[in-house]
Short mmCIF file of C-alpha atoms in Angstrom, two decimals:
data_model
loop_
_atom_site.label_atom_id
_atom_site.label_comp_id
_atom_site.label_asym_id
_atom_site.label_seq_id
_atom_site.Cartn_x
_atom_site.Cartn_y
_atom_site.Cartn_z
CA UNK A 1 -25.48 -25.50 25.56
CA UNK A 2 -27.73 -23.63 23.17
CA UNK A 3 -26.29 -22.86 19.74
CA UNK A 4 -26.34 -19.71 18.41
CA UNK A 5 -28.83 -18.87 15.88
CA UNK A 6 -27.94 -15.35 15.28
CA UNK A 7 -25.74 -16.17 12.16
CA UNK A 8 -25.94 -13.03 9.67
CA UNK A 9 -28.12 -14.42 7.27
CA UNK A 10 -26.58 -12.12 4.63
CA UNK A 11 -23.01 -14.98 5.30
CA UNK A 12 -24.93 -17.81 4.65
CA UNK A 13 -25.48 -19.50 1.20
CA UNK A 14 -29.27 -20.09 0.48
CA UNK A 15 -28.83 -23.96 1.69
CA UNK A 16 -27.63 -22.71 4.65
CA UNK A 17 -29.86 -20.21 5.07
CA UNK A 18 -32.70 -23.07 4.46
CA UNK A 19 -31.19 -25.51 7.61
CA UNK A 20 -31.23 -22.39 9.78
CA UNK A 21 -34.84 -21.27 8.95
CA UNK A 22 -36.13 -24.83 8.54
CA UNK A 23 -35.40 -24.95 12.52
CA UNK A 24 -35.50 -21.33 13.83
CA UNK A 25 -39.07 -20.44 15.63
CA UNK A 26 -39.52 -16.95 13.78
CA UNK A 27 -40.19 -19.84 10.74
CA UNK A 28 -42.08 -21.95 12.42
CA UNK A 29 -45.54 -20.79 10.57
CA UNK A 30 -44.17 -21.65 6.80
CA UNK A 31 -41.07 -23.73 6.88
CA UNK A 32 -42.47 -24.92 3.23
CA UNK A 33 -40.57 -22.37 1.73
CA UNK A 34 -37.41 -23.64 3.59
CA UNK A 35 -37.75 -26.94 2.72
CA UNK A 36 -38.43 -26.78 -1.27
CA UNK A 37 -35.05 -25.01 -1.41
CA UNK A 38 -33.66 -28.15 0.87
CA UNK A 39 -34.95 -30.85 -1.54
CA UNK A 40 -34.10 -28.93 -4.85
CA UNK A 41 -30.41 -28.81 -2.84
CA UNK A 42 -30.15 -32.91 -3.13
CA UNK A 43 -31.28 -35.94 -1.28
CA UNK A 44 -28.93 -35.38 1.84
CA UNK A 45 -28.22 -31.90 3.73
CA UNK A 46 -25.70 -31.25 6.29
CA UNK A 47 -27.82 -30.77 8.88
CA UNK A 48 -27.35 -29.91 12.96
CA UNK A 49 -25.83 -32.45 15.58
CA UNK A 50 -23.42 -34.07 12.87
CA UNK A 51 -26.58 -34.94 10.90
CA UNK A 52 -27.53 -35.24 7.05
CA UNK A 53 -30.78 -33.84 6.88
CA UNK A 54 -33.25 -35.94 4.54
CA UNK A 55 -36.07 -33.07 2.52
CA UNK A 56 -37.31 -35.75 -0.16
CA UNK A 57 -39.88 -38.43 -0.19
CA UNK A 58 -38.02 -41.38 -2.03
CA UNK A 59 -35.25 -41.01 0.20
CA UNK A 60 -37.33 -40.64 3.71
CA UNK A 61 -39.68 -43.80 2.66
CA UNK A 62 -36.74 -45.97 2.09
CA UNK A 63 -35.29 -45.08 5.36
CA UNK A 64 -38.60 -45.54 7.32
CA UNK A 65 -38.96 -48.93 6.09
CA UNK A 66 -35.66 -50.03 6.59
CA UNK A 67 -35.22 -51.92 9.83
CA UNK A 68 -31.18 -51.28 9.34
CA UNK A 69 -31.96 -47.55 10.84
CA UNK A 70 -32.70 -47.57 14.37
CA UNK A 71 -34.52 -45.22 16.10
CA UNK A 72 -33.46 -46.06 19.24
CA UNK A 73 -30.26 -43.53 19.15
CA UNK A 74 -33.05 -40.48 19.18
CA UNK A 75 -33.00 -40.20 22.85
CA UNK A 76 -28.88 -39.63 23.23
CA UNK A 77 -28.74 -37.69 19.88
CA UNK A 78 -30.95 -34.78 20.74
CA UNK A 79 -30.90 -34.98 24.69
CA UNK A 80 -27.07 -35.94 25.37
CA UNK A 81 -27.22 -33.45 28.42
CA UNK A 82 -30.55 -34.57 29.96
CA UNK A 83 -30.89 -34.97 33.78
CA UNK A 84 -33.79 -36.53 33.95
CA UNK A 85 -34.51 -40.08 31.83
CA UNK A 86 -37.74 -40.42 29.52
CA UNK A 87 -38.99 -43.66 30.87
CA UNK A 88 -37.99 -46.28 28.39
CA UNK A 89 -40.88 -46.41 25.47
CA UNK A 90 -41.26 -49.13 22.56
CA UNK A 91 -41.23 -46.01 20.55
CA UNK A 92 -37.31 -45.67 21.00
CA UNK A 93 -36.61 -49.53 20.52
CA UNK A 94 -35.98 -52.57 18.25
CA UNK A 95 -36.67 -55.84 18.18
CA UNK A 96 -37.27 -57.85 20.01
CA UNK A 97 -38.26 -55.33 22.95
CA UNK A 98 -39.96 -53.47 20.58
CA UNK A 99 -41.97 -56.17 19.03
CA UNK A 100 -43.06 -57.35 22.84
CA UNK A 101 -44.10 -53.99 23.94
CA UNK A 102 -46.36 -52.97 21.01
CA UNK A 103 -48.09 -56.39 20.80
CA UNK A 104 -49.55 -55.48 24.58
CA UNK A 105 -50.44 -52.57 23.23
CA UNK A 106 -51.51 -53.18 19.90
CA UNK A 107 -54.60 -54.54 20.79
CA UNK A 108 -56.22 -51.37 21.93
CA UNK A 109 -55.94 -49.44 18.79
CA UNK A 110 -56.68 -52.28 16.41
CA UNK A 111 -59.49 -50.86 13.63
CA UNK A 112 -62.05 -53.07 15.22
CA UNK A 113 -61.23 -52.06 18.81
CA UNK A 114 -61.31 -47.77 17.48
CA UNK A 115 -64.51 -48.15 15.41
CA UNK A 116 -66.14 -49.58 18.91
CA UNK A 117 -65.43 -45.52 20.09
CA UNK A 118 -66.75 -44.25 17.36
CA UNK A 119 -70.30 -43.14 19.20
CA UNK A 120 -68.22 -42.10 22.31
CA UNK A 121 -66.00 -39.60 20.02
CA UNK A 122 -69.00 -38.53 18.43
CA UNK A 123 -70.80 -37.42 21.66
CA UNK A 124 -67.91 -35.87 23.19
CA UNK A 125 -67.56 -33.69 19.41
CA UNK A 126 -71.05 -32.86 19.72
CA UNK A 127 -71.01 -31.96 23.29
CA UNK A 128 -67.51 -29.51 22.53
CA UNK A 129 -69.47 -28.07 19.46
CA UNK A 130 -72.70 -27.64 21.32
CA UNK A 131 -70.14 -25.19 23.83
CA UNK A 132 -68.43 -23.53 21.15
CA UNK A 133 -70.96 -22.66 19.00
CA UNK A 134 -73.27 -21.14 22.12
CA UNK A 135 -69.77 -19.09 23.17
CA UNK A 136 -69.35 -18.05 19.89
CA UNK A 137 -71.61 -15.39 17.86
CA UNK A 138 -69.49 -12.42 17.44
CA UNK A 139 -66.45 -13.09 19.70
CA UNK A 140 -63.47 -15.03 18.30
CA UNK A 141 -63.16 -18.51 19.75
CA UNK A 142 -60.28 -20.31 20.20
CA UNK A 143 -60.24 -23.49 18.10
CA UNK A 144 -57.52 -25.10 19.87
CA UNK A 145 -59.13 -24.71 23.67
CA UNK A 146 -62.84 -25.49 22.78
CA UNK A 147 -61.98 -28.47 20.27
CA UNK A 148 -58.25 -29.44 19.27
CA UNK A 149 -57.23 -29.96 23.03
CA UNK A 150 -60.37 -31.07 24.80
CA UNK A 151 -60.90 -34.42 22.19
CA UNK A 152 -58.19 -35.81 22.17
CA UNK A 153 -57.03 -35.40 25.78
CA UNK A 154 -60.58 -36.69 26.82
CA UNK A 155 -60.30 -39.57 24.54
CA UNK A 156 -57.03 -40.51 25.51
CA UNK A 157 -57.99 -40.20 29.11
CA UNK A 158 -61.07 -41.77 28.87
CA UNK A 159 -59.01 -45.13 27.09
CA UNK A 160 -56.44 -44.76 29.69
CA UNK A 161 -58.70 -44.97 32.83
CA UNK A 162 -57.52 -41.09 34.29
CA UNK A 163 -60.36 -39.58 36.24
CA UNK A 164 -62.00 -36.42 34.73
CA UNK A 165 -60.95 -33.94 37.26
CA UNK A 166 -56.99 -35.10 36.49
CA UNK A 167 -57.47 -34.35 32.86
CA UNK A 168 -56.36 -30.64 32.85
CA UNK A 169 -53.01 -31.86 35.09
CA UNK A 170 -52.43 -34.67 32.08
CA UNK A 171 -52.56 -31.76 29.39
CA UNK A 172 -50.06 -29.65 31.43
CA UNK A 173 -47.98 -32.62 31.70
CA UNK A 174 -48.20 -33.52 28.70
CA UNK A 175 -47.01 -30.36 27.06
CA UNK A 176 -43.96 -30.03 29.19
CA UNK A 177 -43.10 -33.26 27.85
CA UNK A 178 -43.75 -32.26 23.75
CA UNK A 179 -41.81 -29.46 24.16
CA UNK A 180 -38.95 -31.40 25.69
CA UNK A 181 -38.94 -33.56 22.92
CA UNK A 182 -36.81 -30.93 20.91
CA UNK A 183 -33.15 -31.35 20.97
CA UNK A 184 -31.88 -29.88 23.91
CA UNK A 185 -29.70 -27.11 21.89
CA UNK A 186 -32.88 -25.60 21.11
CA UNK A 187 -34.05 -25.46 24.98
CA UNK A 188 -34.23 -22.63 27.51
CA UNK A 189 -32.75 -23.38 30.66
CA UNK A 190 -36.25 -22.99 31.97
CA UNK A 191 -37.93 -25.66 29.45
CA UNK A 192 -35.36 -28.09 30.45
CA UNK A 193 -36.23 -27.57 33.97
CA UNK A 194 -39.81 -27.67 32.85
CA UNK A 195 -39.45 -30.97 31.11
CA UNK A 196 -37.63 -32.52 34.05
CA UNK A 197 -40.68 -31.53 36.30
CA UNK A 198 -42.86 -32.83 34.15
CA UNK A 199 -41.37 -36.03 33.32
CA UNK A 200 -41.39 -36.56 37.80
CA UNK A 201 -44.94 -35.50 37.84
CA UNK A 202 -45.81 -38.01 35.17
CA UNK A 203 -43.77 -40.91 37.05
CA UNK A 204 -45.44 -40.37 40.30
CA UNK A 205 -49.08 -39.40 38.65
CA UNK A 206 -48.99 -42.56 36.47
CA UNK A 207 -46.97 -44.66 39.16
CA UNK A 208 -50.25 -43.83 41.78
CA UNK A 209 -52.43 -44.81 39.00
CA UNK A 210 -50.74 -47.95 38.26
CA UNK A 211 -50.76 -49.32 41.95
CA UNK A 212 -54.60 -48.50 41.99
CA UNK A 213 -55.16 -50.71 39.41
CA UNK A 214 -52.99 -53.06 40.97
CA UNK A 215 -55.30 -53.10 44.16
CA UNK A 216 -58.35 -52.27 42.40
CA UNK A 217 -58.69 -53.38 38.53
CA UNK A 218 -61.00 -51.22 36.53
CA UNK A 219 -62.22 -51.71 32.95
CA UNK A 220 -59.53 -49.29 30.85
CA UNK A 221 -56.45 -49.98 29.40
CA UNK A 222 -53.95 -49.46 32.26
CA UNK A 223 -55.48 -52.08 34.31
CA UNK A 224 -54.70 -54.25 31.08
CA UNK A 225 -51.48 -53.54 30.80
CA UNK A 226 -50.97 -54.05 34.51
CA UNK A 227 -52.62 -57.69 34.17
CA UNK A 228 -50.08 -58.50 31.01
CA UNK A 229 -47.15 -57.21 33.10
CA UNK A 230 -48.64 -59.70 36.05
CA UNK A 231 -49.50 -62.79 34.00
CA UNK A 232 -46.15 -62.99 31.76
CA UNK A 233 -43.70 -60.57 33.26
CA UNK A 234 -43.58 -58.86 29.83
CA UNK A 235 -43.20 -55.77 30.81
CA UNK A 236 -41.11 -53.98 33.90
CA UNK A 237 -42.64 -51.34 35.61
CA UNK A 238 -40.27 -48.52 34.01
CA UNK A 239 -41.51 -49.84 30.73
CA UNK A 240 -44.98 -49.25 31.41
CA UNK A 241 -44.55 -46.43 32.33
CA UNK A 242 -42.95 -45.46 29.11
CA UNK A 243 -45.30 -46.92 27.28
CA UNK A 244 -48.04 -44.66 28.90
CA UNK A 245 -45.79 -41.40 28.45
CA UNK A 246 -45.95 -42.10 24.57
CA UNK A 247 -49.61 -43.09 24.55
CA UNK A 248 -49.97 -39.58 26.45
CA UNK A 249 -47.86 -37.43 24.60
CA UNK A 250 -48.67 -38.52 21.04
CA UNK A 251 -52.54 -39.53 21.78
CA UNK A 252 -52.53 -36.19 22.78
CA UNK A 253 -50.35 -33.23 21.63
CA UNK A 254 -50.01 -34.58 17.77
CA UNK A 255 -53.84 -34.97 17.13
CA UNK A 256 -54.06 -31.40 19.02
CA UNK A 257 -52.17 -29.78 16.12
CA UNK A 258 -53.83 -31.83 13.23
CA UNK A 259 -57.27 -30.76 14.22
CA UNK A 260 -55.87 -27.10 14.44
CA UNK A 261 -53.86 -26.99 11.28
CA UNK A 262 -57.29 -28.85 9.44
CA UNK A 263 -59.44 -25.77 10.77
CA UNK A 264 -56.74 -23.40 9.31
CA UNK A 265 -56.51 -25.17 6.35
CA UNK A 266 -59.99 -25.18 5.64
CA UNK A 267 -60.56 -21.61 6.76
CA UNK A 268 -57.77 -20.88 4.11
CA UNK A 269 -59.79 -22.15 1.34
CA UNK A 270 -63.14 -21.92 1.12
CA UNK A 271 -63.58 -23.74 -2.04
CA UNK A 272 -62.26 -27.10 -0.14
CA UNK A 273 -64.42 -25.95 3.10
CA UNK A 274 -67.66 -25.59 0.44
CA UNK A 275 -66.74 -29.10 -0.82
CA UNK A 276 -66.54 -30.32 2.32
CA UNK A 277 -69.75 -29.01 3.65
CA UNK A 278 -71.27 -30.38 0.16
CA UNK A 279 -70.25 -33.71 1.16
CA UNK A 280 -69.55 -34.52 4.33
CA UNK A 281 -68.39 -38.30 3.78
CA UNK A 282 -64.92 -36.75 2.31
CA UNK A 283 -64.06 -36.15 6.14
CA UNK A 284 -61.79 -39.80 6.06
CA UNK A 285 -60.11 -37.97 2.79
CA UNK A 286 -59.92 -34.94 4.37
CA UNK A 287 -58.18 -35.95 7.39
CA UNK A 288 -55.32 -37.63 5.24
CA UNK A 289 -54.80 -34.45 3.36
CA UNK A 290 -54.30 -32.33 6.35
CA UNK A 291 -51.70 -35.01 7.67
CA UNK A 292 -50.09 -34.48 4.32
CA UNK A 293 -50.31 -30.93 3.71
CA UNK A 294 -49.62 -29.50 7.58
CA UNK A 295 -48.37 -32.40 9.51
CA UNK A 296 -48.55 -32.43 13.10
CA UNK A 297 -44.99 -33.72 13.64
CA UNK A 298 -42.25 -32.60 11.74
CA UNK A 299 -39.66 -34.63 12.08
CA UNK A 300 -37.95 -37.89 13.41
CA UNK A 301 -34.45 -39.32 13.48
CA UNK A 302 -32.62 -42.43 12.13
CA UNK A 303 -29.39 -43.64 13.17
CA UNK A 304 -27.53 -46.52 10.75
CA UNK A 305 -27.00 -49.77 12.87
CA UNK A 306 -25.04 -51.02 9.73
CA UNK A 307 -23.37 -49.71 6.61
CA UNK A 308 -26.28 -48.72 4.53
CA UNK A 309 -25.77 -46.91 1.02
CA UNK A 310 -29.57 -44.70 -0.21
CA UNK A 311 -29.74 -43.08 -3.33
CA UNK A 312 -25.72 -43.47 -3.61
CA UNK A 313 -25.33 -41.76 -0.48
CA UNK A 314 -23.02 -44.26 1.90
CA UNK A 315 -23.45 -43.96 5.84
CA UNK A 316 -21.33 -45.90 8.39
CA UNK A 317 -23.02 -47.33 11.01
CA UNK A 318 -23.88 -44.85 14.19
CA UNK A 319 -24.19 -41.91 10.98
CA UNK A 320 -27.61 -40.16 11.93
CA UNK A 321 -30.23 -38.49 9.94
CA UNK A 322 -32.86 -36.30 10.60
CA UNK A 323 -36.44 -37.05 8.48
CA UNK A 324 -37.90 -34.17 7.52
CA UNK A 325 -41.84 -35.42 7.23
CA UNK A 326 -43.13 -32.15 6.19
CA UNK A 327 -40.75 -31.89 3.64
CA UNK A 328 -41.11 -35.39 2.19
CA UNK A 329 -44.77 -34.88 2.02
CA UNK A 330 -44.38 -31.90 -0.08
CA UNK A 331 -42.08 -32.91 -2.64
CA UNK A 332 -43.35 -32.64 -6.22
CA UNK A 333 -41.99 -35.56 -7.28
CA UNK A 334 -44.03 -37.66 -4.94
CA UNK A 335 -47.19 -35.28 -5.26
CA UNK A 336 -48.66 -33.40 -7.68
CA UNK A 337 -49.21 -30.08 -6.79
CA UNK A 338 -48.21 -30.72 -3.57
CA UNK A 339 -48.71 -27.02 -2.21
CA UNK A 340 -52.44 -27.34 -3.01
CA UNK A 341 -54.80 -28.15 -0.11
CA UNK A 342 -57.43 -31.09 -2.01
CA UNK A 343 -59.46 -33.03 0.59
CA UNK A 344 -60.16 -35.11 -2.59
CA UNK A 345 -56.51 -36.25 -3.01
CA UNK A 346 -57.15 -39.44 -0.57
CA UNK A 347 -60.64 -40.04 -1.91
CA UNK A 348 -61.98 -43.68 -3.04
CA UNK A 349 -60.73 -44.55 -6.25
CA UNK A 350 -57.62 -42.22 -6.19
CA UNK A 351 -54.00 -43.27 -6.23
CA UNK A 352 -51.89 -41.10 -4.00
CA UNK A 353 -49.13 -41.76 -2.53
CA UNK A 354 -49.43 -42.20 1.48
CA UNK A 355 -48.21 -39.86 3.49
CA UNK A 356 -45.49 -40.33 5.78
CA UNK A 357 -47.00 -38.39 9.23
CA UNK A 358 -47.34 -41.72 10.82
CA UNK A 359 -44.08 -42.90 9.93
CA UNK A 360 -43.94 -46.14 8.29
CA UNK A 361 -42.43 -49.80 9.15
CA UNK A 362 -41.82 -51.02 12.37
CA UNK A 363 -42.57 -47.80 14.28
CA UNK A 364 -45.40 -46.99 11.74
CA UNK A 365 -47.97 -44.80 14.85
CA UNK A 366 -49.91 -46.89 16.82
CA UNK A 367 -52.60 -44.40 17.24
CA UNK A 368 -53.36 -43.93 13.52
CA UNK A 369 -56.48 -44.80 14.13
CA UNK A 370 -57.64 -43.35 16.58
CA UNK A 371 -56.22 -40.20 15.20
CA UNK A 372 -57.71 -40.41 11.95
CA UNK A 373 -61.53 -41.49 14.21
CA UNK A 374 -60.98 -38.08 16.36
CA UNK A 375 -60.10 -35.83 12.93
CA UNK A 376 -63.04 -37.23 11.04
CA UNK A 377 -65.43 -36.92 13.74
CA UNK A 378 -64.35 -32.88 14.29
CA UNK A 379 -64.33 -32.31 10.45
CA UNK A 380 -67.67 -34.56 10.22
CA UNK A 381 -69.03 -31.51 12.71
CA UNK A 382 -67.25 -28.75 10.64
CA UNK A 383 -68.93 -29.59 7.50
CA UNK A 384 -72.32 -29.82 9.18
CA UNK A 385 -72.79 -27.47 11.87
CA UNK A 386 -70.27 -24.58 10.88
CA UNK A 387 -71.64 -22.24 7.94
CA UNK A 388 -68.87 -19.85 7.76
CA UNK A 389 -65.11 -19.08 9.52
CA UNK A 390 -63.43 -15.81 10.01
CA UNK A 391 -59.67 -15.58 10.69
CA UNK A 392 -58.87 -12.22 12.19
CA UNK A 393 -55.39 -12.55 12.45
CA UNK A 394 -53.55 -14.64 9.58
CA UNK A 395 -50.77 -16.51 10.39
CA UNK A 396 -51.98 -17.05 14.06
CA UNK A 397 -49.19 -17.20 16.60
CA UNK A 398 -47.43 -20.42 16.67
CA UNK A 399 -45.53 -22.53 19.45
CA UNK A 400 -41.58 -23.06 19.47
CA UNK A 401 -42.02 -26.38 19.05
CA UNK A 402 -39.91 -27.79 15.99
CA UNK A 403 -40.65 -31.70 16.48
CA UNK A 404 -44.51 -31.14 17.05
CA UNK A 405 -45.98 -28.39 15.25
CA UNK A 406 -48.60 -26.52 15.85
CA UNK A 407 -50.07 -22.88 17.21
CA UNK A 408 -50.30 -21.71 20.47
CA UNK A 409 -53.82 -20.50 19.75
CA UNK A 410 -56.45 -20.09 16.49
CA UNK A 411 -58.69 -17.46 17.01
CA UNK A 412 -61.83 -17.45 14.86
CA UNK A 413 -65.35 -16.35 14.56
CA UNK A 414 -67.70 -19.11 13.98
CA UNK A 415 -71.14 -18.78 12.32
CA UNK A 416 -72.98 -22.03 13.08
CA UNK A 417 -75.35 -23.36 10.65
CA UNK A 418 -78.97 -22.29 10.71
CA UNK A 419 -80.88 -25.69 11.95
CA UNK A 420 -82.86 -27.55 9.20
CA UNK A 421 -86.79 -27.44 10.02
#
């Protein structure tokens, strides 16, 4: 049953209105004013589904790093009436299963391994910019379609060993599942049905690919995971599918939003764009600032496994919180001038607090090095190949997604940089 979000705003307190706006699709383009109200109201705010919202950096930091807060109950909390089970991923597990499965995957995402993908990532970005700039001129280009979608999709599919002709199909499955990560009460019957269909298709598609790799191994991550399963019986078929699901959805959908959000932030702040152009090596720091300033994932849940006290608030076992990454990353108690986009904030020598967009603790994002590399390469190309941006419509339209927040399109006129002679 869907919640009724048509409450009379005039009958709500400012905090109640901010809670409503933080989940309402009409406010997806700018949730940050609502987040500011929530932070001022206190460290824990009564939220939907019997939870408490956590809008501040300090409390979010404490919760994310404390293993007594579990992530395993998220599916039951957000999707209690789901008619299809998402395959079991280590994302929603606790030790020892989480440790076992994450250990099998982590070797593919070490800094050293990802650095080996730098040349290929740079080439994919260069090819996409060649096409983007050729098709642009006086006509607006959708940056999401031209760059933000194909870059991470290509990289994660190549890493896994998905054939090029199937990349678009993987994108469609990923989009249906990502929308379905939102609480069921916020999804229409059509969206619930689309999630079910996407999960079934995912199981069929990757089940077939796994079977192919068992018969004919390749030099890809699916083959390595299949071999790990066979050698040590350490990963069940369901766990293997669940691991692939989180790698595809997290490795694709979140980076799409990261790239889109970064381009939008640079367009809106010409001084920062000029600074990046004057020093493309700031791309590394700029990637982290985009992650802080406009996070691609805005929330996660945690459930108390035992009695826990956080900032004088006692949580009984089974009580759940919703940690608002997007709000914590804009907390003025943690970040000076938090609403200012500053690509030098994370530059070498500066001592900024780490953002929470990749999480913390046990569930720190395993794909963070790849996402950073993709964003760095995209920003370097922007710095060296784009002379100017023009945004015909601001704000651009946003998808209704709450958990994985991003635009539905970003139409931009792009003026290419004149080649040096």
